[in-house]
Coordinates of N, CA, C and O in Angstrom, one line a residue:
M998 N 55.6 -126.1 78.0 CA 55.8 -127.3 77.5 C 56.5 -127.7 78.9 O 56.4 -128.7 79.6
R999 N 57.7 -126.9 79.1 CA 58.5 -127.7 80.7 C 57.8 -127.7 81.6 O 57.5 -128.9 82.6
K1000 N 56.4 -127.3 82.3 CA 55.9 -127.1 83.2 C 55.1 -128.4 83.4 O 54.3 -129.1 84.6
V1001 N 54.2 -128.6 82.4 CA 53.7 -129.6 81.6 C 54.4 -131.1 82.2 O 54.1 -131.9 82.8
F1002 N 55.6 -130.8 81.2 CA 56.4 -132.2 81.9 C 57.2 -132.2 83.1 O 56.9 -133.2 83.3
L1003 N 57.5 -131.5 83.9 CA 57.8 -131.2 85.4 C 56.1 -131.8 86.0 O 56.7 -132.6 87.1
T1004 N 55.4 -131.1 86.0 CA 54.6 -131.7 86.6 C 53.8 -133.0 86.8 O 53.6 -134.0 87.7
T1005 N 54.0 -133.7 85.3 CA 53.4 -134.8 85.1 C 54.5 -135.8 85.7 O 54.1 -137.0 86.6
L1006 N 55.8 -135.3 85.8 CA 56.8 -136.3 86.2 C 56.9 -136.2 88.0 O 56.9 -137.5 88.4
L1007 N 56.6 -135.0 88.4 CA 56.1 -135.3 89.6 C 55.3 -135.9 89.8 O 54.9 -137.0 91.1
V1008 N 54.0 -136.0 89.1 CA 52.9 -136.9 89.7 C 53.0 -138.4 90.0 O 53.1 -139.7 90.2
I1009 N 53.5 -138.7 88.8 CA 54.4 -139.9 88.8 C 55.3 -140.3 89.3 O 55.2 -141.4 90.3
M1010 N 56.1 -139.6 90.2 CA 57.0 -139.9 91.5 C 56.3 -140.0 92.5 O 56.5 -140.9 93.3
M1011 N 55.4 -139.0 92.8 CA 54.5 -139.2 94.0 C 53.6 -140.6 93.6 O 53.1 -141.6 95.1
S1012 N 53.2 -140.9 92.7 CA 52.6 -142.1 92.6 C 53.4 -143.3 92.7 O 52.8 -144.5 93.5
A1013 N 54.6 -143.5 92.0 CA 55.4 -144.4 92.4 C 55.6 -144.7 94.6 O 55.8 -145.4 94.7
A1014 N 56.1 -143.4 94.9 CA 56.1 -143.3 96.2 C 55.2 -143.6 96.7 O 55.4 -144.6 97.7
T1015 N 53.4 -143.4 96.8 CA 53.0 -144.1 97.4 C 52.6 -145.4 96.9 O 52.6 -146.3 98.5
A1016 N 53.1 -145.4 95.7 CA 52.9 -147.1 95.7 C 54.0 -148.1 96.0 O 53.9 -149.2 97.1
L1017 N 55.3 -147.6 96.5 CA 56.6 -148.4 97.1 C 56.5 -148.2 99.0 O 56.5 -149.1 99.7
A1018 N 55.5 -147.1 99.1 CA 55.4 -146.7 100.8 C 54.6 -147.7 101.3 O 54.4 -148.2 102.2
A1019 N 53.3 -148.9 100.5 CA 52.5 -149.4 100.9 C 53.1 -150.8 101.4 O 54.1 -150.7 100.6
G1020 N 52.6 -151.6 102.1 CA 53.4 -152.8 102.8 C 52.5 -154.0 102.7 O 51.7 -154.3 103.5
W1021 N 51.9 -154.1 101.4 CA 50.9 -155.0 101.3 C 51.5 -156.2 101.4 O 52.6 -156.6 100.5
E1022 N 51.0 -157.3 102.3 CA 51.5 -158.3 102.7 C 50.1 -159.5 102.4 O 48.9 -159.5 102.6
Q1023 N 50.2 -160.8 101.7 CA 49.2 -161.6 101.6 C 48.9 -162.2 102.7 O 49.5 -162.7 104.2
I1024 N 47.2 -162.2 103.5 CA 47.2 -162.6 104.8 C 46.0 -164.3 104.3 O 45.8 -165.0 105.7
Y1025 N 45.2 -164.1 103.1 CA 44.0 -165.0 103.5 C 44.1 -165.5 101.8 O 44.4 -164.8 101.0
T1026 N 43.8 -166.5 101.5 CA 43.1 -167.2 100.0 C 41.6 -167.4 100.4 O 41.8 -168.2 101.4
D1027 N 40.6 -167.0 100.0 CA 39.3 -167.5 100.1 C 39.2 -168.8 99.2 O 39.8 -169.4 98.7
D1028 N 37.6 -169.4 99.5 CA 37.4 -170.4 99.3 C 37.2 -170.7 97.4 O 37.4 -171.4 97.0
N1029 N 37.2 -169.2 96.7 CA 37.4 -168.9 95.4 C 38.7 -168.7 95.1 O 39.1 -168.0 93.3
D1030 N 39.7 -169.1 95.7 CA 41.2 -168.3 95.1 C 41.1 -167.1 94.7 O 42.4 -166.3 94.5
N1031 N 40.9 -166.0 95.4 CA 40.8 -164.8 96.0 C 41.7 -164.5 96.5 O 41.7 -165.3 97.7
M1032 N 42.5 -163.7 96.0 CA 44.1 -163.3 97.1 C 43.4 -162.5 98.0 O 43.3 -161.0 97.4
I1033 N 43.8 -161.7 99.2 CA 43.5 -160.9 100.2 C 44.6 -160.3 100.9 O 45.8 -161.0 101.0
Y1034 N 44.5 -159.4 100.5 CA 46.4 -158.7 101.2 C 45.8 -157.3 101.8 O 44.7 -156.8 101.9
F1035 N 47.0 -156.9 103.0 CA 46.7 -155.7 103.8 C 48.0 -154.8 103.8 O 48.9 -155.5 103.5
D1036 N 47.3 -153.7 103.8 CA 48.5 -152.8 103.5 C 48.9 -152.8 105.3 O 48.1 -151.9 105.9
T1037 N 49.8 -153.5 105.7 CA 50.9 -153.3 106.9 C 51.1 -151.4 107.3 O 51.5 -151.2 108.5
A1038 N 51.7 -151.1 106.0 CA 51.9 -149.5 106.2 C 51.1 -148.3 106.7 O 50.9 -147.5 106.7
R1039 N 49.5 -148.7 106.5 CA 48.5 -148.0 106.5 C 47.4 -148.1 107.5 O 46.0 -147.8 107.2
V1040 N 48.0 -148.3 108.8 CA 46.9 -148.9 109.6 C 46.9 -147.3 110.5 O 47.5 -146.8 111.6
S1041 N 45.7 -147.1 110.8 CA 45.5 -145.9 111.7 C 44.4 -146.1 112.6 O 43.3 -146.6 112.6
V1042 N 45.0 -145.6 114.0 CA 44.5 -146.0 114.7 C 43.5 -144.6 115.6 O 44.2 -143.6 116.2
S1043 N 42.3 -144.5 115.8 CA 41.4 -143.5 115.9 C 41.6 -143.3 117.9 O 41.7 -142.3 118.5
S1044 N 41.5 -144.5 118.6 CA 41.4 -144.5 119.6 C 42.1 -146.1 119.7 O 41.9 -147.2 119.6
H1045 N 42.3 -146.2 121.6 CA 43.3 -147.5 121.9 C 43.9 -147.2 123.4 O 44.4 -146.6 123.2
F1046 N 42.5 -148.1 124.5 CA 42.8 -147.8 125.9 C 42.5 -149.2 126.1 O 41.1 -149.6 125.7
E1047 N 43.0 -149.8 127.4 CA 42.5 -150.6 128.2 C 41.1 -152.1 127.5 O 39.9 -151.9 127.8
G1048 N 41.4 -152.5 126.6 CA 40.7 -153.7 125.6 C 39.9 -152.9 124.5 O 39.0 -153.7 124.5
N1049 N 39.9 -151.7 124.3 CA 39.2 -151.2 123.5 C 39.8 -150.4 122.3 O 41.0 -149.9 122.6
A1050 N 39.2 -150.4 121.2 CA 40.1 -149.3 120.2 C 39.4 -149.6 119.1 O 38.1 -149.9 119.1
E1051 N 40.2 -148.5 118.4 CA 39.1 -148.3 117.2 C 40.1 -148.0 116.1 O 40.9 -147.4 116.5
F1052 N 40.3 -148.5 114.7 CA 41.0 -148.6 114.0 C 40.4 -148.4 112.3 O 40.0 -149.4 112.5
T1053 N 41.6 -148.5 111.7 CA 41.5 -148.2 110.0 C 42.3 -148.8 109.3 O 43.7 -148.3 109.6
A1054 N 42.0 -149.7 108.3 CA 42.8 -150.5 107.4 C 42.5 -150.8 106.0 O 41.0 -150.5 105.8
D1055 N 43.4 -150.7 105.6 CA 43.0 -150.7 104.3 C 43.5 -152.2 103.0 O 44.1 -152.5 103.8
F1056 N 42.7 -152.9 102.8 CA 42.9 -154.4 101.8 C 42.3 -154.3 100.8 O 41.9 -153.6 100.1
C1057 N 43.2 -155.1 100.2 CA 43.0 -155.6 98.9 C 42.6 -156.6 98.5 O 43.0 -158.0 99.1
M1058 N 41.8 -156.9 97.4 CA 41.2 -158.5 97.1 C 41.5 -158.7 95.4 O 41.4 -157.7 94.4
R1059 N 42.3 -159.5 95.1 CA 42.7 -160.0 93.7 C 41.8 -161.0 93.8 O 42.4 -162.2 93.8
Y1060 N 41.2 -161.0 92.1 CA 40.7 -161.9 91.9 C 40.5 -163.0 91.0 O 41.1 -162.4 90.3
S1061 N 40.2 -164.2 91.5 CA 40.7 -165.3 90.4 C 39.6 -165.3 89.3 O 39.1 -164.7 89.4
D1062 N 39.8 -166.0 88.5 CA 38.6 -166.4 87.8 C 37.8 -166.9 87.9 O 36.8 -166.0 87.7
K1063 N 37.6 -167.4 89.0 CA 36.6 -168.4 89.8 C 36.0 -167.3 90.6 O 34.7 -167.3 90.5
G1064 N 36.5 -166.7 90.9 CA 35.9 -165.4 92.1 C 35.6 -164.1 91.3 O 34.1 -163.7 92.1
R1065 N 35.9 -164.2 90.2 CA 35.4 -162.7 89.1 C 34.4 -163.3 88.7 O 33.0 -163.0 88.8
N1066 N 33.9 -164.9 88.3 CA 32.8 -165.4 88.0 C 32.0 -165.7 88.8 O 30.7 -165.7 88.7
A1067 N 32.3 -166.3 90.1 CA 31.4 -166.1 91.5 C 30.3 -165.0 91.6 O 29.5 -164.7 91.5
L1068 N 31.4 -163.6 91.7 CA 30.9 -161.8 91.7 C 29.9 -162.0 90.5 O 28.8 -161.3 90.6
I1069 N 30.1 -162.2 89.0 CA 29.5 -162.0 88.3 C 28.0 -162.4 88.3 O 26.9 -162.1 88.1
D1070 N 28.2 -164.0 89.2 CA 26.5 -164.7 88.9 C 26.0 -164.2 90.4 O 24.6 -163.4 89.7
W1071 N 26.5 -163.5 91.6 CA 26.3 -162.7 92.3 C 25.5 -161.6 91.8 O 24.2 -161.4 92.2
Y1072 N 26.3 -161.1 90.6 CA 25.1 -159.6 90.6 C 24.1 -160.2 89.9 O 23.2 -159.5 89.6
R1073 N 24.1 -160.9 89.0 CA 23.6 -161.6 87.9 C 22.2 -162.0 89.0 O 20.7 -162.0 88.5
D1074 N 22.3 -162.4 89.8 CA 21.2 -163.1 91.3 C 20.4 -162.0 91.6 O 19.2 -162.3 91.4
Y1075 N 20.9 -160.8 91.5 CA 20.2 -159.5 91.8 C 20.1 -158.5 90.6 O 19.5 -157.1 91.0
S1076 N 20.0 -159.0 89.6 CA 19.7 -158.3 88.3 C 20.4 -157.2 88.2 O 20.0 -155.9 87.9
I1077 N 21.9 -157.3 88.9 CA 22.6 -155.6 88.7 C 23.6 -156.4 87.8 O 24.3 -157.6 87.7
M1078 N 24.0 -155.7 86.7 CA 25.2 -156.2 85.7 C 26.3 -154.7 85.9 O 26.2 -153.5 85.0
P1079 N 27.5 -154.6 86.6 CA 27.9 -153.2 86.6 C 29.0 -153.3 85.1 O 29.0 -154.2 84.7
K1080 N 29.0 -152.0 84.6 CA 29.6 -151.8 83.5 C 31.3 -152.5 83.7 O 32.2 -151.9 84.6
D1081 N 31.5 -153.0 82.7 CA 32.8 -153.7 82.5 C 33.5 -154.6 83.5 O 34.9 -154.3 84.0
I1082 N 32.5 -155.0 84.2 CA 32.5 -156.3 85.5 C 33.6 -157.2 85.2 O 34.5 -157.6 85.7
Q1083 N 33.4 -157.1 83.6 CA 34.3 -158.4 83.0 C 35.6 -158.4 83.4 O 36.6 -159.4 83.1
S1084 N 36.1 -157.2 83.3 CA 37.8 -156.8 83.1 C 38.3 -156.5 84.9 O 39.4 -156.1 84.6
L1085 N 37.3 -156.7 85.7 CA 38.0 -156.8 87.2 C 38.7 -157.4 87.2 O 38.9 -158.6 87.2
S1086 N 39.6 -157.0 88.1 CA 41.2 -157.5 88.7 C 41.1 -157.6 90.0 O 41.4 -158.4 90.8
Y1087 N 40.9 -156.3 91.2 CA 41.3 -156.2 91.9 C 40.0 -155.0 92.5 O 39.9 -154.5 92.1
D1088 N 40.2 -155.2 94.0 CA 38.9 -154.1 94.5 C 40.2 -153.7 95.3 O 40.9 -154.3 96.7
V1089 N 40.3 -152.6 96.4 CA 40.9 -151.9 97.8 C 39.6 -151.4 98.6 O 39.1 -150.9 98.1
A1090 N 39.6 -151.7 99.3 CA 38.6 -151.4 100.3 C 39.2 -150.5 101.3 O 40.5 -151.5 102.6
T1091 N 38.6 -149.7 102.2 CA 38.6 -149.0 104.0 C 37.8 -149.5 104.6 O 36.5 -149.4 104.5
I1092 N 38.6 -150.3 105.7 CA 37.7 -151.0 106.5 C 38.1 -150.0 108.1 O 39.3 -150.0 108.6
H1093 N 36.7 -149.8 108.7 CA 36.7 -149.3 110.1 C 36.5 -150.8 111.3 O 35.5 -151.0 110.6
F1094 N 37.1 -150.5 112.0 CA 37.0 -151.4 113.1 C 37.0 -150.8 114.1 O 37.3 -149.8 114.7
R1095 N 36.1 -151.5 115.4 CA 35.9 -150.8 116.5 C 35.9 -152.4 117.4 O 34.9 -153.5 117.1
K1096 N 36.7 -152.3 118.6 CA 36.7 -153.3 119.8 C 36.7 -152.7 120.8 O 37.0 -151.8 121.3
S1097 N 35.5 -153.7 122.2 CA 34.9 -153.2 122.9 C 35.0 -154.0 124.2 O 34.0 -154.7 123.3
G1098 N 36.0 -154.6 124.8 CA 35.9 -156.1 125.4 C 35.9 -156.9 124.3 O 36.7 -156.8 123.4
D1099 N 35.2 -157.6 124.6 CA 34.8 -158.9 123.7 C 34.2 -158.9 122.3 O 34.1 -159.6 121.5
K1100 N 33.7 -157.6 122.5 CA 32.7 -157.4 121.2 C 33.5 -156.4 120.3 O 34.3 -155.5 120.0
R1101 N 33.5 -157.4 119.0 CA 33.8 -156.9 117.6 C 33.3 -156.4 116.7 O 32.2 -157.3 115.9
E1102 N 33.5 -155.5 115.5 CA 32.8 -154.4 115.4 C 33.3 -153.9 113.6 O 34.0 -153.5 114.1
Y1103 N 32.5 -153.8 112.6 CA 33.1 -153.2 111.6 C 32.4 -151.9 110.9 O 31.0 -153.0 110.5
Y1104 N 32.8 -152.0 109.8 CA 32.2 -151.2 108.7 C 32.7 -151.0 107.5 O 34.0 -150.7 107.7
I1105 N 32.6 -151.2 106.0 CA 33.4 -150.6 104.9 C 33.1 -149.3 104.8 O 31.9 -149.3 104.2
A1106 N 34.3 -148.8 104.7 CA 33.9 -146.9 104.3 C 33.7 -147.1 102.9 O 33.3 -145.9 102.4
E1107 N 34.6 -147.7 102.1 CA 34.7 -147.4 100.5 C 35.1 -148.6 100.2 O 36.4 -149.0 100.4
R1108 N 35.3 -148.9 98.8 CA 35.6 -149.6 98.2 C 35.8 -149.8 96.5 O 34.8 -149.3 96.1
V1109 N 36.7 -149.6 96.1 CA 37.2 -149.1 95.0 C 37.4 -150.6 93.9 O 38.0 -151.1 94.2
S1110 N 37.0 -150.8 92.8 CA 37.0 -152.1 91.7 C 38.2 -151.4 90.6 O 38.2 -150.5 90.0
Y1111 N 39.1 -152.5 90.4 CA 40.0 -151.8 89.5 C 40.2 -153.0 88.4 O 40.4 -154.3 88.4
T1112 N 40.5 -152.5 87.3 CA 40.9 -153.4 86.0 C 42.4 -153.8 86.7 O 43.1 -153.0 87.0
A1113 N 43.2 -154.8 85.6 CA 44.5 -155.1 85.8 C 45.6 -153.9 85.5 O 46.4 -153.9 85.9
D1114 N 45.1 -153.0 84.4 CA 46.2 -151.9 84.2 C 45.8 -150.5 85.0 O 46.1 -149.6 84.7
G1115 N 44.9 -150.7 86.2 CA 45.1 -149.8 87.1 C 43.4 -148.7 86.7 O 43.5 -148.1 88.0
M1116 N 42.6 -149.0 86.1 CA 42.0 -148.3 86.0 C 40.5 -148.5 86.6 O 39.8 -149.7 86.8
S1117 N 40.1 -147.4 87.6 CA 38.8 -147.4 88.1 C 37.7 -148.4 87.6 O 37.3 -147.7 86.1
L1118 N 36.8 -149.3 87.9 CA 35.4 -148.9 87.5 C 34.3 -148.1 88.4 O 33.9 -148.5 89.2
E1119 N 34.1 -147.5 87.2 CA 32.8 -146.5 87.6 C 31.7 -147.1 88.3 O 31.5 -146.7 89.6
D1120 N 31.2 -148.0 87.9 CA 30.4 -148.5 88.6 C 30.3 -149.4 89.3 O 29.4 -149.8 90.1
M1121 N 31.2 -149.8 90.1 CA 32.2 -150.6 90.8 C 32.4 -149.9 92.3 O 33.2 -150.2 92.9
H1122 N 32.4 -148.2 92.2 CA 32.7 -148.0 93.1 C 31.7 -147.7 94.4 O 31.0 -146.6 94.6
F1123 N 32.3 -147.8 95.5 CA 31.5 -147.6 96.5 C 32.0 -146.9 98.1 O 32.7 -147.5 98.6
V1124 N 30.7 -145.6 98.2 CA 31.8 -145.2 99.5 C 29.8 -145.7 100.3 O 29.0 -145.0 99.7
N1125 N 30.5 -145.4 101.5 CA 29.4 -145.7 102.7 C 29.2 -144.3 103.1 O 29.4 -143.9 104.2
A1126 N 27.7 -143.8 102.3 CA 27.8 -142.5 103.2 C 26.7 -142.2 104.3 O 26.6 -141.5 105.4
N1127 N 26.7 -143.8 104.6 CA 25.8 -144.3 106.1 C 25.8 -145.0 106.8 O 25.5 -146.1 106.8
P1128 N 27.3 -144.7 107.5 CA 28.2 -146.4 107.7 C 27.0 -147.0 109.0 O 26.7 -145.9 109.8
M1129 N 26.9 -148.4 109.1 CA 26.2 -148.5 110.4 C 27.1 -150.0 110.7 O 27.8 -150.7 110.3
W1130 N 27.4 -149.9 112.7 CA 28.8 -150.6 112.5 C 27.6 -152.3 112.7 O 26.6 -152.1 112.8
E1131 N 28.4 -153.1 112.1 CA 28.4 -154.6 112.3 C 29.1 -155.2 113.0 O 30.3 -155.4 112.9
I1132 N 28.2 -156.7 113.3 CA 29.3 -157.4 114.0 C 30.2 -158.0 113.5 O 30.0 -158.8 112.2
I1133 N 31.4 -158.4 113.7 CA 32.2 -159.1 112.7 C 32.0 -160.6 112.9 O 31.6 -161.0 113.9
P1134 N 31.6 -161.3 111.6 CA 31.2 -162.8 111.5 C 32.4 -163.6 111.7 O 34.0 -163.8 111.2
V1135 N 32.3 -164.4 112.5 CA 33.1 -165.5 113.0 C 33.4 -166.5 112.1 O 32.6 -167.0 111.4
G1136 N 34.9 -166.8 111.6 CA 35.4 -167.3 110.3 C 35.1 -166.6 109.1 O 35.1 -167.1 108.4
S1137 N 35.2 -165.1 109.6 CA 34.6 -164.7 107.8 C 36.4 -164.1 107.1 O 37.0 -163.7 108.4
V1138 N 36.4 -163.8 106.4 CA 37.8 -163.0 105.8 C 37.8 -161.7 106.2 O 38.6 -161.0 107.0
V1139 N 36.5 -160.6 107.1 CA 36.7 -159.8 108.0 C 37.5 -160.2 109.3 O 38.0 -159.0 110.0
E1140 N 36.7 -161.3 109.6 CA 37.1 -161.6 111.0 C 39.3 -161.8 110.7 O 39.8 -161.3 111.6
V1141 N 39.6 -162.6 109.5 CA 41.1 -162.4 109.5 C 41.6 -161.4 109.2 O 42.8 -160.9 109.8
E1142 N 40.9 -160.1 108.3 CA 41.4 -158.7 108.1 C 41.5 -157.9 109.3 O 42.7 -157.7 110.2
Y1143 N 40.7 -158.5 110.3 CA 40.5 -157.7 112.0 C 41.7 -158.2 112.5 O 42.5 -156.9 113.1
Y1144 N 42.2 -159.2 112.8 CA 43.0 -159.9 113.2 C 44.1 -159.4 113.0 O 45.4 -159.4 114.0
N1145 N 44.2 -159.8 111.3 CA 45.7 -158.6 110.8 C 46.1 -157.3 111.4 O 47.1 -157.2 112.0
A1146 N 45.0 -156.6 111.1 CA 44.9 -155.1 111.6 C 45.3 -155.1 113.0 O 45.8 -154.3 113.3
L1147 N 45.1 -155.7 113.9 CA 45.0 -155.4 115.4 C 46.3 -155.6 115.9 O 46.9 -155.2 116.8
L1148 N 47.3 -156.7 115.2 CA 48.4 -157.1 115.2 C 49.1 -155.5 115.3 O 50.1 -155.2 116.1
I1149 N 48.7 -154.8 114.2 CA 49.5 -153.4 114.2 C 49.2 -152.3 115.2 O 50.0 -152.0 115.7
V1150 N 47.9 -152.5 115.5 CA 47.4 -151.5 116.7 C 47.6 -151.9 117.6 O 48.4 -151.0 118.6
E1151 N 48.5 -153.3 118.3 CA 48.4 -153.4 119.5 C 49.9 -153.7 119.4 O 50.8 -154.1 120.8
G1152 N 50.7 -153.2 118.5 CA 52.3 -152.6 118.3 C 52.9 -154.0 118.0 O 54.2 -154.2 118.6
K1153 N 52.6 -155.2 117.4 CA 53.3 -156.3 117.5 C 54.0 -156.2 116.2 O 53.2 -156.0 115.5
D1154 N 54.6 -157.4 116.1 CA 55.1 -158.1 115.1 C 54.1 -158.5 113.9 O 54.1 -159.4 114.6
F1155 N 53.9 -157.6 112.7 CA 53.3 -158.5 111.6 C 53.6 -159.7 111.4 O 53.0 -160.6 110.9
N1156 N 54.9 -159.7 110.9 CA 55.7 -161.2 110.6 C 56.1 -162.2 111.2 O 55.9 -162.7 112.0

């Protein structure tokens, strides 16, 4: 019994430490009032030299009621209805970025959706098994995310 208690306590402490280590900063509010956050503590740089860079960053989207309803309508338009989507609270996505001169590209490696109490929505867990680089659309949320992560990559002060 003592081992179970200690193991449980250790898991809780590690989870709390991970949550506290995250540097989530709000960077954007979209047209549906969804708030986008960026984890400034978890930017990973694969390469960075002479105007070229490849890096990974984590982002969180907290859904407003308006945003969740718009997403539900989008799924409905494609005749898809993920289980428990009504309880969707936020997504956490890992995005890979690549910069080569003026060319900027990205792909979403993984996105996990959660309820307000932190339970993942199984039907809304996306892992990109076959990633393909796409051009970052000008004026998009992805562009905002890219430039915020690039500040960290280039060693500039985020705030």
